[in-house]
Amino acid sequence: MTKEVPGKELLYIIGLIVGILVIIALFFVITTKSPESSSPTDEPVIEIEEVPLEYEEVLQQGDISACAGIELDAKREACEAKLEVCTDDSCYYQKALNSRFAPDCQLIDNSTLRAQCSSEIFRTEIFEEAVLTDSIEVCDEINEVSMFQRCRDNYYFVSSINKNDISYCDNIVQEDLRNECITN
């Protein structure tokens, strides 16, 4: 006679979610490029923390004219991004990262920066949602062909591991990832 442990199903689900997150983290650590090759353009990537503290009050009021008074381009663009009023690609890039809304990347004229934007949001939001909801259709939100396929390939890879079903590997287009999937 065995005793049922209360909450056993909940512990199993929590363990499964933690396992998925560990696999995702390991995948991104393995596939992340070196820092010197990660920036495809010479344009600096702006961090919102670069906005001087004296502008915080202005930002809370939403007064765009205060941003115009910032001499450094990067800080002015960060200010504009925070107010969601952009005039150039760097600002649109920062705005999209702040909102974590992939369609905002389409406002970027520079195709390389636009792809980098989509990739960043993909890594943190769309792929994670596809895995957690067990729905490959989430990848359909991605407009860029290579990112769309990467989302689908990674979904199949993680699903193969989570469901212990090697047949998912057959759907992976990227050969190295498919081979790794088959050998796991």
Rosetta silent file (secondary structure, phi, psi, omega in degrees, C-alpha in Angstrom):
SEQUENCE: MTKEVPGKELLYIIGLIVGILVIIALFFVITTKSPESSSPTDEPVIEIEEVPLEYEEVLQQGDISACAGIELDAKREACEAKLEVCTDDSCYYQKALNSRFAPDCQLIDNSTLRAQCSSEIFRTEIFEEAVLTDSIEVCDEINEVSMFQRCRDNYYFVSSINKNDISYCDNIVQEDLRNECITN
SCORE:     score description
SCORE:     0.000 S_00000001
   1 L     0.000  125.230  179.714    0.000    0.000    0.000 S_00000001
   2 L  -108.032  147.879  178.564    1.503    3.335   -1.046 S_00000001
   3 L   -95.100  138.298  175.629    0.637    6.734    0.344 S_00000001
   4 L   -79.990  132.196  177.203   -0.167    9.605   -2.038 S_00000001
   5 L   -87.110  122.673 -179.601    1.995   12.657   -1.456 S_00000001
   6 L   -64.487  137.973  177.984   -0.181   15.801   -1.437 S_00000001
   7 L    79.085   13.990 -178.090    0.786   18.279   -4.163 S_00000001
   8 H   -60.171  -40.782  179.859    2.795   15.720   -6.128 S_00000001
   9 H   -65.207  -39.343  179.133    1.360   16.959   -9.441 S_00000001
  10 H   -63.953  -42.619  178.116    2.213   20.574   -8.558 S_00000001
  11 H   -63.325  -38.375  178.354    5.797   19.620   -7.751 S_00000001
  12 H   -63.375  -45.472 -179.831    6.045   17.761  -11.073 S_00000001
  13 H   -63.762  -44.021  178.809    4.776   20.810  -13.006 S_00000001
  14 H   -61.898  -42.991  178.138    7.152   23.168  -11.180 S_00000001
  15 H   -62.219  -40.289  178.706   10.039   20.805  -11.887 S_00000001
  16 H   -63.797  -44.786  179.475    9.087   20.623  -15.556 S_00000001
  17 H   -63.938  -44.668  177.898    8.946   24.432  -15.874 S_00000001
  18 H   -60.678  -41.244  177.968   12.311   24.836  -14.130 S_00000001
  19 H   -61.436  -43.081  178.658   13.766   22.205  -16.470 S_00000001
  20 H   -61.759  -45.672 -178.973   12.456   24.041  -19.529 S_00000001
  21 H   -63.902  -37.196  176.981   13.907   27.342  -18.330 S_00000001
  22 H   -64.713  -42.419  178.739   17.293   25.712  -17.682 S_00000001
  23 H   -62.849  -43.919  178.475   17.301   24.237  -21.192 S_00000001
  24 H   -61.032  -46.005 -179.434   16.404   27.622  -22.689 S_00000001
  25 H   -61.691  -43.967  178.849   19.139   29.342  -20.694 S_00000001
  26 H   -62.812  -40.398  179.897   21.722   26.751  -21.746 S_00000001
  27 H   -60.501  -45.700 -177.698   20.694   27.065  -25.388 S_00000001
  28 H   -71.637  -29.821  175.146   21.164   30.830  -25.371 S_00000001
  29 H   -66.590  -40.078 -179.194   24.493   30.602  -23.569 S_00000001
  30 H   -70.513  -39.564 -174.153   25.715   28.164  -26.229 S_00000001
  31 H   -91.836   -5.361 -179.315   24.384   30.138  -29.208 S_00000001
  32 L   -71.023  135.153  179.362   25.285   33.661  -28.021 S_00000001
  33 L   -76.552  164.241  177.063   27.989   35.291  -30.103 S_00000001
  34 L   -67.476  152.891 -175.675   31.124   36.811  -28.626 S_00000001
  35 H   -56.710  -35.840 -177.711   30.768   40.471  -27.495 S_00000001
  36 H   -71.569  -20.223  179.260   32.973   41.842  -30.286 S_00000001
  37 H  -105.339    2.426 -174.743   30.797   40.276  -32.983 S_00000001
  38 L   -81.070  -18.639 -179.189   27.417   40.915  -31.355 S_00000001
  39 L  -102.045  108.716 -175.753   26.942   44.476  -32.631 S_00000001
  40 L   -76.729  -10.083 -179.826   26.253   44.437  -36.376 S_00000001
  41 L  -126.152  166.807  175.969   26.453   48.214  -36.703 S_00000001
  42 L   -82.219   -7.460 -179.815   28.759   50.933  -35.513 S_00000001
  43 L   -72.002  135.975  178.840   25.830   52.635  -33.798 S_00000001
  44 L   -72.493  145.245  175.263   25.931   52.374  -30.006 S_00000001
  45 L   -85.941  127.174 -173.191   23.110   50.516  -28.323 S_00000001
  46 L   -89.398  135.770  174.494   21.432   52.914  -25.941 S_00000001
  47 L  -106.279  137.987 -177.876   20.542   51.917  -22.443 S_00000001
  48 H   -60.608  -29.753 -179.369   17.676   53.733  -20.729 S_00000001
  49 H   -62.602  -11.716  179.792   19.807   54.110  -17.602 S_00000001
  50 H   -74.473  -10.299  179.555   21.846   56.684  -19.548 S_00000001
  51 L   -69.859  124.891 -178.938   19.116   59.305  -19.054 S_00000001
  52 L   -60.650  146.787 -177.902   20.474   61.811  -16.503 S_00000001
  53 H   -59.243  -31.948 -178.609   18.638   61.886  -13.205 S_00000001
  54 H   -63.768  -15.137  179.578   17.753   65.579  -13.652 S_00000001
  55 H   -94.812   -7.257 -177.951   15.465   64.552  -16.509 S_00000001
  56 H   -57.720  -42.962  179.896   13.498   61.969  -14.516 S_00000001
  57 H   -63.302  -41.867  178.892   10.973   64.563  -13.347 S_00000001
  58 H   -63.427  -41.886  179.985   10.551   65.835  -16.920 S_00000001
  59 H   -62.590  -37.996  178.900   10.091   62.278  -18.159 S_00000001
  60 H   -65.429  -32.777  178.467    7.364   61.694  -15.595 S_00000001
  61 H   -80.201  -18.148  178.688    5.554   64.782  -16.880 S_00000001
  62 L    78.457   28.868 -177.939    6.019   63.604  -20.471 S_00000001
  63 L   -90.356  102.892 -177.265    7.534   66.852  -21.756 S_00000001
  64 L   -65.845  -25.412 -177.953    9.395   66.018  -24.980 S_00000001
  65 H   -62.506  -27.469  178.844   10.943   69.493  -25.187 S_00000001
  66 H   -67.292  -31.315  178.933   13.269   68.608  -22.314 S_00000001
  67 H   -64.241  -35.759 -178.635   14.801   65.823  -24.425 S_00000001
  68 H   -62.528  -24.444 -179.131   15.810   68.368  -27.069 S_00000001
  69 L   -80.232   -4.183 -179.492   18.028   70.068  -24.466 S_00000001
  70 L   -85.366  122.936 -175.524   20.212   66.973  -24.053 S_00000001
  71 L   -74.932  -42.126 -178.616   23.456   67.435  -25.978 S_00000001
  72 L   -72.624  127.175 -177.131   24.647   63.827  -26.186 S_00000001
  73 H   -55.659  -46.316 -176.382   22.803   61.957  -28.936 S_00000001
  74 H   -61.592  -42.010 -179.533   22.595   58.677  -27.000 S_00000001
  75 H   -71.092  -36.414  177.837   21.068   60.318  -23.926 S_00000001
  76 H   -65.020  -43.389  179.670   18.641   62.369  -26.028 S_00000001
  77 H   -64.678  -38.308  177.780   17.526   59.222  -27.880 S_00000001
  78 H   -65.131  -39.239  177.539   17.054   57.369  -24.585 S_00000001
  79 H   -62.470  -47.380  179.440   14.959   60.268  -23.311 S_00000001
  80 H   -62.724  -39.884  179.674   12.829   60.227  -26.470 S_00000001
  81 H   -63.301  -39.965  179.396   12.452   56.442  -26.268 S_00000001
  82 H   -64.244  -34.624  178.150   11.219   56.695  -22.711 S_00000001
  83 H   -85.970   -2.812  179.585    8.626   59.221  -23.840 S_00000001
  84 L    61.680   34.242  174.569    7.878   57.021  -26.862 S_00000001
  85 L  -123.183  104.424 -173.289    8.547   59.885  -29.286 S_00000001
  86 L  -114.453  150.298  176.974   11.275   58.800  -31.692 S_00000001
  87 L  -126.178   -6.728 -179.678   13.018   60.449  -34.610 S_00000001
  88 L  -147.870  171.938 -174.547   15.723   57.894  -35.475 S_00000001
  89 H   -60.078  -41.059 -178.028   16.533   54.175  -35.552 S_00000001
  90 H   -61.524  -40.194  178.827   18.387   54.056  -32.222 S_00000001
  91 H   -66.948  -45.236  178.332   15.395   55.503  -30.440 S_00000001
  92 H   -61.000  -38.429  177.908   12.966   53.120  -32.181 S_00000001
  93 H   -60.294  -49.776 -178.772   15.263   50.223  -31.240 S_00000001
  94 H   -64.099  -39.164  179.138   15.248   51.238  -27.567 S_00000001
  95 H   -62.036  -43.904 -179.975   11.486   51.795  -27.639 S_00000001
  96 H   -63.718  -41.398  178.524   10.913   48.306  -29.041 S_00000001
  97 H   -65.823  -37.769  178.693   13.138   46.725  -26.391 S_00000001
  98 H   -64.649  -42.391 -176.411   11.325   48.667  -23.672 S_00000001
  99 H   -81.139  -21.765 -174.855    7.900   47.596  -24.926 S_00000001
 100 L    55.126   37.268 -178.900    8.975   44.014  -25.799 S_00000001
 101 L  -118.097  104.645 -172.846    6.549   44.343  -28.729 S_00000001
 102 H   -53.677  -38.645  179.448    8.107   42.875  -31.890 S_00000001
 103 H   -60.559  -22.624  176.263    6.089   44.972  -34.395 S_00000001
 104 H   -62.124  -26.370  178.851    7.777   48.108  -32.965 S_00000001
 105 H   -64.914  -25.276 -177.797   11.010   46.863  -34.593 S_00000001
 106 H   -68.751  -12.243  177.024    9.433   47.392  -38.020 S_00000001
 107 H   -77.415  -11.597 -177.777    9.726   51.173  -37.487 S_00000001
 108 L   -82.059  125.690 -179.628   13.527   50.869  -37.781 S_00000001
 109 L   -73.570  -42.519 -177.237   14.844   51.796  -41.243 S_00000001
 110 L   -67.927  116.417 -174.079   18.264   50.121  -40.904 S_00000001
 111 H   -63.612  -34.722  179.666   17.670   46.470  -41.830 S_00000001
 112 H   -67.991  -45.614  179.205   20.553   45.177  -39.686 S_00000001
 113 H   -67.423  -35.638  177.414   19.382   47.016  -36.583 S_00000001
 114 H   -62.402  -42.913  178.991   15.780   45.960  -37.335 S_00000001
 115 H   -66.505  -40.673  178.460   16.881   42.307  -37.448 S_00000001
 116 H   -62.719  -40.215  178.426   18.873   42.701  -34.236 S_00000001
 117 H   -61.810  -49.984  179.619   15.801   44.216  -32.574 S_00000001
 118 H   -59.869  -40.967 -179.910   13.566   41.355  -33.688 S_00000001
 119 H   -62.302  -44.372 -178.692   16.156   38.850  -32.553 S_00000001
 120 H   -62.715  -45.788  179.990   16.423   40.382  -29.090 S_00000001
 121 H   -67.764  -39.499  176.901   12.684   40.393  -28.541 S_00000001
 122 H   -55.454  -47.808 -176.508   12.420   36.893  -29.995 S_00000001
 123 H   -59.616  -37.833 -172.687   14.953   35.558  -27.516 S_00000001
 124 H   -96.120  -25.293 -173.155   13.176   36.886  -24.497 S_00000001
 125 H  -117.446  -62.033 -168.987    9.505   36.776  -25.343 S_00000001
 126 H   -66.431  -48.955 -179.617    8.252   34.880  -28.341 S_00000001
 127 H   -61.883  -43.963  179.718   10.344   31.714  -28.055 S_00000001
 128 H   -59.511  -42.270  178.802    9.712   31.510  -24.319 S_00000001
 129 H   -64.855  -41.102  179.725    5.971   31.854  -24.907 S_00000001
 130 H   -59.979  -43.686 -178.930    6.022   29.180  -27.619 S_00000001
 131 H   -70.610  -46.588 -176.093    7.711   26.704  -25.284 S_00000001
 132 H   -67.808  -32.281  178.820    5.684   27.537  -22.187 S_00000001
 133 H   -92.749   -3.651 -177.822    2.350   27.385  -24.012 S_00000001
 134 L    52.518   49.460 -177.221    3.479   24.398  -26.090 S_00000001
 135 L  -138.410  107.020  179.548    2.279   26.211  -29.203 S_00000001
 136 H   -67.773  -20.087  179.609    4.455   26.552  -32.293 S_00000001
 137 H   -60.723  -22.859  177.572    1.885   28.986  -33.731 S_00000001
 138 H   -59.084  -32.930  179.459    3.406   31.673  -31.477 S_00000001
 139 H   -64.166  -20.973 -179.937    6.380   31.690  -33.875 S_00000001
 140 H   -63.968  -14.836  178.418    4.045   32.938  -36.628 S_00000001
 141 H   -70.793  -15.648 -175.132    4.281   36.401  -35.021 S_00000001
 142 L   -87.602  125.230 -177.963    7.834   36.736  -36.363 S_00000001
 143 L   -84.618  -32.959 -177.181    8.094   38.512  -39.726 S_00000001
 144 L   -75.959  127.835 -172.362   11.774   37.912  -40.452 S_00000001
 145 H   -58.347  -47.248 -176.701   12.240   34.549  -42.211 S_00000001
 146 H   -66.603  -38.714  178.316   15.454   33.479  -40.429 S_00000001
 147 H   -69.871  -36.873  177.507   14.093   34.372  -36.964 S_00000001
 148 H   -59.911  -48.817 -179.083   10.795   32.640  -37.785 S_00000001
 149 H   -66.962  -37.403  179.219   12.618   29.435  -38.732 S_00000001
 150 H   -63.277  -40.614  177.540   14.927   29.690  -35.715 S_00000001
 151 H   -60.608  -47.343 -179.220   11.899   29.952  -33.421 S_00000001
 152 H   -63.370  -45.777  179.485   10.325   26.874  -35.001 S_00000001
 153 H   -59.418  -45.535 -178.764   13.583   24.865  -34.883 S_00000001
 154 H   -68.195  -34.964  175.678   14.144   25.708  -31.230 S_00000001
 155 H   -60.256  -48.036  179.692   10.545   24.902  -30.383 S_00000001
 156 H   -63.522  -38.933  179.311   10.920   21.433  -31.925 S_00000001
 157 H   -60.717  -51.599 -178.420   14.256   20.912  -30.171 S_00000001
 158 H   -66.738  -39.038  178.483   12.873   21.738  -26.709 S_00000001
 159 H   -62.615  -37.888  177.637    9.659   19.804  -27.379 S_00000001
 160 H   -59.800  -42.953 -179.748   11.712   16.741  -28.291 S_00000001
 161 H   -70.672  -48.778 -176.542   13.501   16.933  -24.949 S_00000001
 162 H   -63.115  -36.605 -176.257   10.430   17.794  -22.872 S_00000001
 163 H   -99.967    1.163 -179.503    8.269   15.086  -24.405 S_00000001
 164 L    50.034   49.608 -176.529   11.096   12.583  -24.837 S_00000001
 165 L  -134.211  103.233 -175.958   10.034   12.186  -28.464 S_00000001
 166 H   -66.140  -16.802 -178.551   12.786   12.165  -31.092 S_00000001
 167 H   -63.210  -23.891  176.402   10.246   12.543  -33.933 S_00000001
 168 H   -62.878  -30.280 -178.095   10.185   16.318  -33.253 S_00000001
 169 H   -61.137  -29.419 -179.133   13.806   16.447  -34.449 S_00000001
 170 H   -63.119  -21.993 -178.101   12.687   15.600  -37.994 S_00000001
 171 H   -87.255   -6.094 -176.900   11.001   19.019  -38.251 S_00000001
 172 L   -80.985  125.884 -178.176   14.206   20.981  -37.494 S_00000001
 173 L   -81.325  -43.833 -176.795   15.616   22.702  -40.593 S_00000001
 174 L   -68.924  117.125 -169.621   18.995   23.801  -39.185 S_00000001
 175 H   -59.867  -45.810 -179.442   21.199   20.734  -39.629 S_00000001
 176 H   -60.765  -42.778 -179.305   23.499   21.158  -36.594 S_00000001
 177 H   -68.124  -39.156  177.903   20.560   21.645  -34.262 S_00000001
 178 H   -61.821  -44.491  178.539   18.714   18.677  -35.814 S_00000001
 179 H   -62.644  -41.888  178.356   21.787   16.462  -35.283 S_00000001
 180 H   -64.677  -38.857  178.594   22.131   17.631  -31.699 S_00000001
 181 H   -61.683  -44.546 -178.156   18.437   16.957  -31.150 S_00000001
 182 H   -65.585  -36.548 -177.617   18.750   13.415  -32.479 S_00000001
 183 H   -81.183  -11.705  179.786   21.759   12.631  -30.303 S_00000001
 184 L   -80.826    0.000    0.000   20.137   13.906  -27.078 S_00000001
